[in-house]
Amino acid sequence: MSALRLLAISGSSRAGSWNRKLVEVAAKAAEARGAQVEPIDLRALELPLYDADLEKASGVPEGARRLRDALRGADGVLLSAPEYNGFPTPLLINSFDWLSRLQPEGDAPSGLAASSGKPLGLFSASPGPLGALRSLNFTRQYLGMTIAMLPVPQQFALSKAAEAFDEAGALKDARQQAAVDAVVASLVRVAAALKAS
Ligand SMILES: Cc1cc2nc3c(=O)[nH]c(=O)nc-3n(C[C@H](O)[C@H](O)[C@H](O)COP(=O)(O)O)c2cc1C
């Protein structure tokens, strides 16, 4: 079987984002298990705030097609998102809302067909004490229930993120690294089984 292809997504595109650092740690753990990991920057998709009038006037923006095509080519997804007031970020929700508006085009599936059944490993990070755990459960519900992805049961919320990484971007605490590894191991197991089936 060829190497698993995974997408790595951060729900924050902020320079220095803790969530991007955390998903990079997860990506390294997946690469250590033989996967190929491709990062996708949601901000680079340049998706405007969803607006039905805009959609009616000019259709779904190209960025949503880039997300669809990235998902279509992936065997699974690693995703880490911060919380804003206990909820997943507008960047994350808006990107997947636009994806959900894409209808099938030629050989390309609808946005939801591209995301449907895609195994998903979930993470969150915050400088605060709860590690954005409250939003992580909403992210699980949103991406699992309505975007039809397949979140693995394991997840990891990194608290006190501002103190968690060394200068090379690695997690200082071996228990936190083990928690990341557990999510990644589960994702790789499920993605490999689905790819083989
Ligand atoms: C509008 C807003 C609301 C926030 N609400 C929360 C919150 O509910 N819980 C929390 O832990 N952090 C909250 N934060 C702080 C973020 O966790 C912090 O900015 C974090 O660094 C964002 O993730 P990033 O580093 O990946 O960009 C909030 C930040 C903003 C801008």
PDB file of C-alpha atoms and ligand atoms in Angstrom:
ATOM      1  CA  MET A   1       0.000   0.000   0.000  1.00  0.00           C
ATOM      2  CA  SER A   2       1.287   3.489  -0.834  1.00  0.00           C
ATOM      3  CA  ALA A   3       2.032   5.935   2.002  1.00  0.00           C
ATOM      4  CA  LEU A   4      -0.959   7.515   3.728  1.00  0.00           C
ATOM      5  CA  ARG A   5      -1.539  11.097   2.644  1.00  0.00           C
ATOM      6  CA  LEU A   6      -2.707  13.353   5.457  1.00  0.00           C
ATOM      7  CA  LEU A   7      -3.707  17.004   5.497  1.00  0.00           C
ATOM      8  CA  ALA A   8      -2.625  19.202   8.422  1.00  0.00           C
ATOM      9  CA  ILE A   9      -4.973  22.099   9.198  1.00  0.00           C
ATOM     10  CA  SER A  10      -4.750  24.823  11.826  1.00  0.00           C
ATOM     11  CA  GLY A  11      -7.887  26.732  12.810  1.00  0.00           C
ATOM     12  CA  SER A  12      -5.650  29.764  13.318  1.00  0.00           C
ATOM     13  CA  SER A  13      -3.361  31.244  10.668  1.00  0.00           C
ATOM     14  CA  ARG A  14      -1.861  33.755  13.120  1.00  0.00           C
ATOM     15  CA  ALA A  15       1.926  34.151  12.944  1.00  0.00           C
ATOM     16  CA  GLY A  16       3.220  32.126  15.879  1.00  0.00           C
ATOM     17  CA  SER A  17      -0.075  30.248  16.310  1.00  0.00           C
ATOM     18  CA  TRP A  18       0.091  27.624  19.074  1.00  0.00           C
ATOM     19  CA  ASN A  19      -2.362  25.512  17.147  1.00  0.00           C
ATOM     20  CA  ARG A  20      -0.195  25.514  14.063  1.00  0.00           C
ATOM     21  CA  LYS A  21       2.732  24.444  16.246  1.00  0.00           C
ATOM     22  CA  LEU A  22       0.638  21.656  17.757  1.00  0.00           C
ATOM     23  CA  VAL A  23      -0.556  20.345  14.399  1.00  0.00           C
ATOM     24  CA  GLU A  24       3.067  20.420  13.207  1.00  0.00           C
ATOM     25  CA  VAL A  25       4.001  18.202  16.175  1.00  0.00           C
ATOM     26  CA  ALA A  26       1.173  15.850  15.166  1.00  0.00           C
ATOM     27  CA  ALA A  27       2.370  15.940  11.541  1.00  0.00           C
ATOM     28  CA  LYS A  28       5.874  14.899  12.617  1.00  0.00           C
ATOM     29  CA  ALA A  29       4.404  12.026  14.634  1.00  0.00           C
ATOM     30  CA  ALA A  30       2.430  10.921  11.562  1.00  0.00           C
ATOM     31  CA  GLU A  31       5.520  11.156   9.348  1.00  0.00           C
ATOM     32  CA  ALA A  32       7.359   8.963  11.851  1.00  0.00           C
ATOM     33  CA  ARG A  33       4.646   6.375  11.143  1.00  0.00           C
ATOM     34  CA  GLY A  34       5.280   6.574   7.400  1.00  0.00           C
ATOM     35  CA  ALA A  35       2.574   9.082   6.410  1.00  0.00           C
ATOM     36  CA  GLN A  36       3.084  11.992   4.016  1.00  0.00           C
ATOM     37  CA  VAL A  37       1.650  15.178   5.477  1.00  0.00           C
ATOM     38  CA  GLU A  38       0.622  18.258   3.507  1.00  0.00           C
ATOM     39  CA  PRO A  39      -0.189  21.473   5.408  1.00  0.00           C
ATOM     40  CA  ILE A  40      -3.021  23.673   4.149  1.00  0.00           C
ATOM     41  CA  ASP A  41      -3.299  27.293   5.282  1.00  0.00           C
ATOM     42  CA  LEU A  42      -6.962  28.286   5.622  1.00  0.00           C
ATOM     43  CA  ARG A  43      -6.139  32.007   5.395  1.00  0.00           C
ATOM     44  CA  ALA A  44      -4.420  31.427   2.036  1.00  0.00           C
ATOM     45  CA  LEU A  45      -7.754  30.170   0.662  1.00  0.00           C
ATOM     46  CA  GLU A  46      -8.903  33.825   0.817  1.00  0.00           C
ATOM     47  CA  LEU A  47     -12.509  32.916   1.517  1.00  0.00           C
ATOM     48  CA  PRO A  48     -14.715  35.923   2.315  1.00  0.00           C
ATOM     49  CA  LEU A  49     -17.205  35.682   5.139  1.00  0.00           C
ATOM     50  CA  TYR A  50     -20.027  33.461   3.879  1.00  0.00           C
ATOM     51  CA  ASP A  51     -22.745  35.584   2.319  1.00  0.00           C
ATOM     52  CA  ALA A  52     -25.648  34.068   0.383  1.00  0.00           C
ATOM     53  CA  ASP A  53     -25.997  37.172  -1.803  1.00  0.00           C
ATOM     54  CA  LEU A  54     -22.312  36.988  -2.721  1.00  0.00           C
ATOM     55  CA  GLU A  55     -22.712  33.299  -3.542  1.00  0.00           C
ATOM     56  CA  LYS A  56     -25.730  34.072  -5.722  1.00  0.00           C
ATOM     57  CA  ALA A  57     -23.884  36.851  -7.543  1.00  0.00           C
ATOM     58  CA  SER A  58     -20.482  35.225  -8.073  1.00  0.00           C
ATOM     59  CA  GLY A  59     -20.699  31.583  -6.992  1.00  0.00           C
ATOM     60  CA  VAL A  60     -18.476  29.712  -4.549  1.00  0.00           C
ATOM     61  CA  PRO A  61     -14.933  31.164  -4.395  1.00  0.00           C
ATOM     62  CA  GLU A  62     -11.945  29.242  -5.816  1.00  0.00           C
ATOM     63  CA  GLY A  63     -10.502  28.748  -2.333  1.00  0.00           C
ATOM     64  CA  ALA A  64     -13.304  26.323  -1.497  1.00  0.00           C
ATOM     65  CA  ARG A  65     -12.279  24.220  -4.511  1.00  0.00           C
ATOM     66  CA  ARG A  66      -8.696  24.167  -3.237  1.00  0.00           C
ATOM     67  CA  LEU A  67      -9.951  22.856   0.102  1.00  0.00           C
ATOM     68  CA  ARG A  68     -12.179  20.293  -1.659  1.00  0.00           C
ATOM     69  CA  ASP A  69      -9.301  19.074  -3.841  1.00  0.00           C
ATOM     70  CA  ALA A  70      -6.942  18.852  -0.857  1.00  0.00           C
ATOM     71  CA  LEU A  71      -9.502  16.806   1.057  1.00  0.00           C
ATOM     72  CA  ARG A  72     -10.267  14.682  -1.964  1.00  0.00           C
ATOM     73  CA  GLY A  73      -6.623  13.671  -2.289  1.00  0.00           C
ATOM     74  CA  ALA A  74      -6.132  12.977   1.426  1.00  0.00           C
ATOM     75  CA  ASP A  75      -6.602   9.734   3.347  1.00  0.00           C
ATOM     76  CA  GLY A  76      -7.112  11.619   6.607  1.00  0.00           C
ATOM     77  CA  VAL A  77      -6.823  14.963   8.360  1.00  0.00           C
ATOM     78  CA  LEU A  78      -4.966  16.311  11.395  1.00  0.00           C
ATOM     79  CA  LEU A  79      -6.611  19.461  12.719  1.00  0.00           C
ATOM     80  CA  SER A  80      -5.892  21.747  15.649  1.00  0.00           C
ATOM     81  CA  ALA A  81      -8.086  24.744  16.442  1.00  0.00           C
ATOM     82  CA  PRO A  82      -8.165  27.428  19.123  1.00  0.00           C
ATOM     83  CA  GLU A  83     -11.357  28.572  20.775  1.00  0.00           C
ATOM     84  CA  TYR A  84     -12.787  32.060  20.656  1.00  0.00           C
ATOM     85  CA  ASN A  85     -15.242  32.505  23.506  1.00  0.00           C
ATOM     86  CA  GLY A  86     -15.629  28.770  23.851  1.00  0.00           C
ATOM     87  CA  PHE A  87     -16.334  28.193  20.172  1.00  0.00           C
ATOM     88  CA  PRO A  88     -14.310  27.117  17.104  1.00  0.00           C
ATOM     89  CA  THR A  89     -12.807  30.025  15.179  1.00  0.00           C
ATOM     90  CA  PRO A  90     -14.667  31.852  12.391  1.00  0.00           C
ATOM     91  CA  LEU A  91     -11.771  30.948  10.058  1.00  0.00           C
ATOM     92  CA  LEU A  92     -12.422  27.231  10.554  1.00  0.00           C
ATOM     93  CA  ILE A  93     -16.225  27.367  10.383  1.00  0.00           C
ATOM     94  CA  ASN A  94     -16.279  29.755   7.423  1.00  0.00           C
ATOM     95  CA  SER A  95     -13.870  27.597   5.403  1.00  0.00           C
ATOM     96  CA  PHE A  96     -15.935  24.453   5.865  1.00  0.00           C
ATOM     97  CA  ASP A  97     -19.235  26.308   5.401  1.00  0.00           C
ATOM     98  CA  TRP A  98     -18.010  27.428   1.967  1.00  0.00           C
ATOM     99  CA  LEU A  99     -16.854  23.870   1.249  1.00  0.00           C
ATOM    100  CA  SER A 100     -20.341  22.611   2.031  1.00  0.00           C
ATOM    101  CA  ARG A 101     -21.796  24.905  -0.673  1.00  0.00           C
ATOM    102  CA  LEU A 102     -19.818  23.312  -3.514  1.00  0.00           C
ATOM    103  CA  GLN A 103     -21.923  21.139  -5.788  1.00  0.00           C
ATOM    104  CA  PRO A 104     -20.424  18.380  -7.990  1.00  0.00           C
ATOM    105  CA  GLU A 105     -18.572  19.866 -10.988  1.00  0.00           C
ATOM    106  CA  GLY A 106     -17.504  17.624 -13.869  1.00  0.00           C
ATOM    107  CA  ASP A 107     -15.389  14.843 -12.352  1.00  0.00           C
ATOM    108  CA  ALA A 108     -15.107  16.707  -9.041  1.00  0.00           C
ATOM    109  CA  PRO A 109     -17.366  15.654  -6.171  1.00  0.00           C
ATOM    110  CA  SER A 110     -19.390  18.039  -4.037  1.00  0.00           C
ATOM    111  CA  GLY A 111     -17.551  19.619  -1.117  1.00  0.00           C
ATOM    112  CA  LEU A 112     -19.348  17.364   1.334  1.00  0.00           C
ATOM    113  CA  ALA A 113     -18.638  14.259  -0.744  1.00  0.00           C
ATOM    114  CA  ALA A 114     -14.923  15.171  -0.563  1.00  0.00           C
ATOM    115  CA  SER A 115     -14.996  15.488   3.232  1.00  0.00           C
ATOM    116  CA  SER A 116     -17.407  12.627   3.900  1.00  0.00           C
ATOM    117  CA  GLY A 117     -15.943   9.678   5.795  1.00  0.00           C
ATOM    118  CA  LYS A 118     -12.472  11.283   6.003  1.00  0.00           C
ATOM    119  CA  PRO A 119     -10.748  10.151   9.213  1.00  0.00           C
ATOM    120  CA  LEU A 120      -9.941  13.112  11.463  1.00  0.00           C
ATOM    121  CA  GLY A 121      -7.526  13.505  14.392  1.00  0.00           C
ATOM    122  CA  LEU A 122      -8.522  16.463  16.572  1.00  0.00           C
ATOM    123  CA  PHE A 123      -6.372  18.762  18.713  1.00  0.00           C
ATOM    124  CA  SER A 124      -6.711  22.161  20.330  1.00  0.00           C
ATOM    125  CA  ALA A 125      -4.338  24.544  22.090  1.00  0.00           C
ATOM    126  CA  SER A 126      -4.700  27.617  24.237  1.00  0.00           C
ATOM    127  CA  PRO A 127      -2.493  29.653  26.552  1.00  0.00           C
ATOM    128  CA  GLY A 128      -5.266  29.151  29.122  1.00  0.00           C
ATOM    129  CA  PRO A 129      -5.796  26.296  31.574  1.00  0.00           C
ATOM    130  CA  LEU A 130      -8.379  24.311  29.568  1.00  0.00           C
ATOM    131  CA  GLY A 131      -6.491  24.093  26.266  1.00  0.00           C
ATOM    132  CA  ALA A 132      -9.623  25.102  24.291  1.00  0.00           C
ATOM    133  CA  LEU A 133     -11.287  21.836  25.307  1.00  0.00           C
ATOM    134  CA  ARG A 134     -14.745  23.437  25.245  1.00  0.00           C
ATOM    135  CA  SER A 135     -14.494  24.269  21.550  1.00  0.00           C
ATOM    136  CA  LEU A 136     -12.808  20.972  20.716  1.00  0.00           C
ATOM    137  CA  ASN A 137     -16.054  19.185  21.450  1.00  0.00           C
ATOM    138  CA  PHE A 138     -17.986  21.614  19.222  1.00  0.00           C
ATOM    139  CA  THR A 139     -15.378  21.126  16.480  1.00  0.00           C
ATOM    140  CA  ARG A 140     -15.892  17.367  16.784  1.00  0.00           C
ATOM    141  CA  GLN A 141     -19.630  17.803  16.465  1.00  0.00           C
ATOM    142  CA  TYR A 142     -19.429  20.257  13.554  1.00  0.00           C
ATOM    143  CA  LEU A 143     -16.887  18.363  11.444  1.00  0.00           C
ATOM    144  CA  GLY A 144     -18.303  14.959  12.349  1.00  0.00           C
ATOM    145  CA  MET A 145     -22.015  15.547  12.197  1.00  0.00           C
ATOM    146  CA  THR A 146     -22.500  18.119   9.466  1.00  0.00           C
ATOM    147  CA  ILE A 147     -19.273  17.987   7.457  1.00  0.00           C
ATOM    148  CA  ALA A 148     -19.476  14.175   7.661  1.00  0.00           C
ATOM    149  CA  MET A 149     -15.861  13.534   8.628  1.00  0.00           C
ATOM    150  CA  LEU A 150     -14.927  10.616  10.853  1.00  0.00           C
ATOM    151  CA  PRO A 151     -13.248  11.906  14.055  1.00  0.00           C
ATOM    152  CA  VAL A 152     -11.304   9.224  15.902  1.00  0.00           C
ATOM    153  CA  PRO A 153     -12.286   8.926  19.588  1.00  0.00           C
ATOM    154  CA  GLN A 154      -8.936  10.129  20.948  1.00  0.00           C
ATOM    155  CA  GLN A 155      -8.267  13.881  21.108  1.00  0.00           C
ATOM    156  CA  PHE A 156      -5.814  16.175  22.878  1.00  0.00           C
ATOM    157  CA  ALA A 157      -6.242  19.698  24.286  1.00  0.00           C
ATOM    158  CA  LEU A 158      -2.952  21.447  25.055  1.00  0.00           C
ATOM    159  CA  SER A 159      -3.246  23.865  27.979  1.00  0.00           C
ATOM    160  CA  LYS A 160      -0.710  26.587  28.840  1.00  0.00           C
ATOM    161  CA  ALA A 161       0.480  26.413  25.242  1.00  0.00           C
ATOM    162  CA  ALA A 162       2.740  29.444  25.611  1.00  0.00           C
ATOM    163  CA  GLU A 163       4.996  27.398  27.901  1.00  0.00           C
ATOM    164  CA  ALA A 164       4.638  24.024  26.188  1.00  0.00           C
ATOM    165  CA  PHE A 165       7.058  24.177  23.238  1.00  0.00           C
ATOM    166  CA  ASP A 166      10.847  24.309  23.117  1.00  0.00           C
ATOM    167  CA  GLU A 167      12.710  26.508  20.628  1.00  0.00           C
ATOM    168  CA  ALA A 168      12.654  23.757  17.987  1.00  0.00           C
ATOM    169  CA  GLY A 169       8.855  23.542  18.242  1.00  0.00           C
ATOM    170  CA  ALA A 170       8.793  20.216  20.112  1.00  0.00           C
ATOM    171  CA  LEU A 171       6.604  19.613  23.154  1.00  0.00           C
ATOM    172  CA  LYS A 172       8.688  19.742  26.317  1.00  0.00           C
ATOM    173  CA  ASP A 173       6.488  17.355  28.302  1.00  0.00           C
ATOM    174  CA  ALA A 174       6.801  13.684  27.299  1.00  0.00           C
ATOM    175  CA  ARG A 175       3.260  12.966  28.538  1.00  0.00           C
ATOM    176  CA  GLN A 176       1.857  15.607  26.214  1.00  0.00           C
ATOM    177  CA  GLN A 177       3.869  14.167  23.334  1.00  0.00           C
ATOM    178  CA  ALA A 178       2.468  10.718  24.199  1.00  0.00           C
ATOM    179  CA  ALA A 179      -1.065  12.143  24.104  1.00  0.00           C
ATOM    180  CA  VAL A 180      -0.412  13.559  20.617  1.00  0.00           C
ATOM    181  CA  ASP A 181       1.040  10.202  19.535  1.00  0.00           C
ATOM    182  CA  ALA A 182      -2.089   8.398  20.763  1.00  0.00           C
ATOM    183  CA  VAL A 183      -4.361  10.552  18.576  1.00  0.00           C
ATOM    184  CA  VAL A 184      -2.040  10.156  15.593  1.00  0.00           C
ATOM    185  CA  ALA A 185      -1.749   6.383  16.074  1.00  0.00           C
ATOM    186  CA  SER A 186      -5.517   6.071  16.113  1.00  0.00           C
ATOM    187  CA  LEU A 187      -5.934   8.263  13.025  1.00  0.00           C
ATOM    188  CA  VAL A 188      -3.260   6.344  11.091  1.00  0.00           C
ATOM    189  CA  ARG A 189      -4.860   3.015  12.072  1.00  0.00           C
ATOM    190  CA  VAL A 190      -8.327   4.076  10.887  1.00  0.00           C
ATOM    191  CA  ALA A 191      -7.063   5.816   7.728  1.00  0.00           C
ATOM    192  CA  ALA A 192      -4.923   2.804   6.761  1.00  0.00           C
ATOM    193  CA  ALA A 193      -7.834   0.408   7.291  1.00  0.00           C
ATOM    194  CA  LEU A 194     -10.142   2.537   5.135  1.00  0.00           C
ATOM    195  CA  LYS A 195      -7.527   2.963   2.418  1.00  0.00           C
ATOM    196  CA  ALA A 196      -7.016  -0.812   2.315  1.00  0.00           C
ATOM    197  CA  SER A 197     -10.748  -1.570   2.134  1.00  0.00           C
TER     198      SER A 197
HETATM  199  C1  LIG B   1     -11.996  36.703  20.371  1.00  0.00           C
HETATM  200  C2  LIG B   1     -11.140  35.794  21.210  1.00  0.00           C
HETATM  201  C3  LIG B   1     -11.747  34.965  22.117  1.00  0.00           C
HETATM  202  C4  LIG B   1     -10.979  34.065  22.885  1.00  0.00           C
HETATM  203  N1  LIG B   1     -11.608  33.179  23.714  1.00  0.00           N
HETATM  204  C5  LIG B   1     -10.887  32.225  24.327  1.00  0.00           C
HETATM  205  C6  LIG B   1     -11.538  31.190  25.061  1.00  0.00           C
HETATM  206  O1  LIG B   1     -12.758  31.107  25.132  1.00  0.00           O
HETATM  207  N2  LIG B   1     -10.772  30.245  25.660  1.00  0.00           N
HETATM  208  C7  LIG B   1      -9.399  30.266  25.558  1.00  0.00           C
HETATM  209  O2  LIG B   1      -8.746  29.355  26.095  1.00  0.00           O
HETATM  210  N3  LIG B   1      -8.751  31.238  24.874  1.00  0.00           N
HETATM  211  C8  LIG B   1      -9.465  32.202  24.253  1.00  0.00           C
HETATM  212  N4  LIG B   1      -8.824  33.170  23.515  1.00  0.00           N
HETATM  213  C9  LIG B   1      -7.359  33.214  23.499  1.00  0.00           C
HETATM  214  C10 LIG B   1      -6.793  32.255  22.469  1.00  0.00           C
HETATM  215  O3  LIG B   1      -6.725  30.959  23.028  1.00  0.00           O
HETATM  216  C11 LIG B   1      -5.390  32.719  22.072  1.00  0.00           C
HETATM  217  O4  LIG B   1      -5.490  33.946  21.374  1.00  0.00           O
HETATM  218  C12 LIG B   1      -4.658  31.698  21.241  1.00  0.00           C
HETATM  219  O5  LIG B   1      -3.296  32.082  21.133  1.00  0.00           O
HETATM  220  C13 LIG B   1      -5.281  31.523  19.867  1.00  0.00           C
HETATM  221  O6  LIG B   1      -4.722  30.392  19.213  1.00  0.00           O
HETATM  222  P1  LIG B   1      -3.463  30.493  18.242  1.00  0.00           P
HETATM  223  O7  LIG B   1      -2.258  30.726  19.126  1.00  0.00           O
HETATM  224  O8  LIG B   1      -3.399  29.174  17.576  1.00  0.00           O
HETATM  225  O9  LIG B   1      -3.694  31.642  17.309  1.00  0.00           O
HETATM  226  C14 LIG B   1      -9.574  34.066  22.756  1.00  0.00           C
HETATM  227  C15 LIG B   1      -8.957  34.947  21.831  1.00  0.00           C
HETATM  228  C16 LIG B   1      -9.738  35.782  21.065  1.00  0.00           C
HETATM  229  C17 LIG B   1      -9.054  36.665  20.019  1.00  0.00           C
END
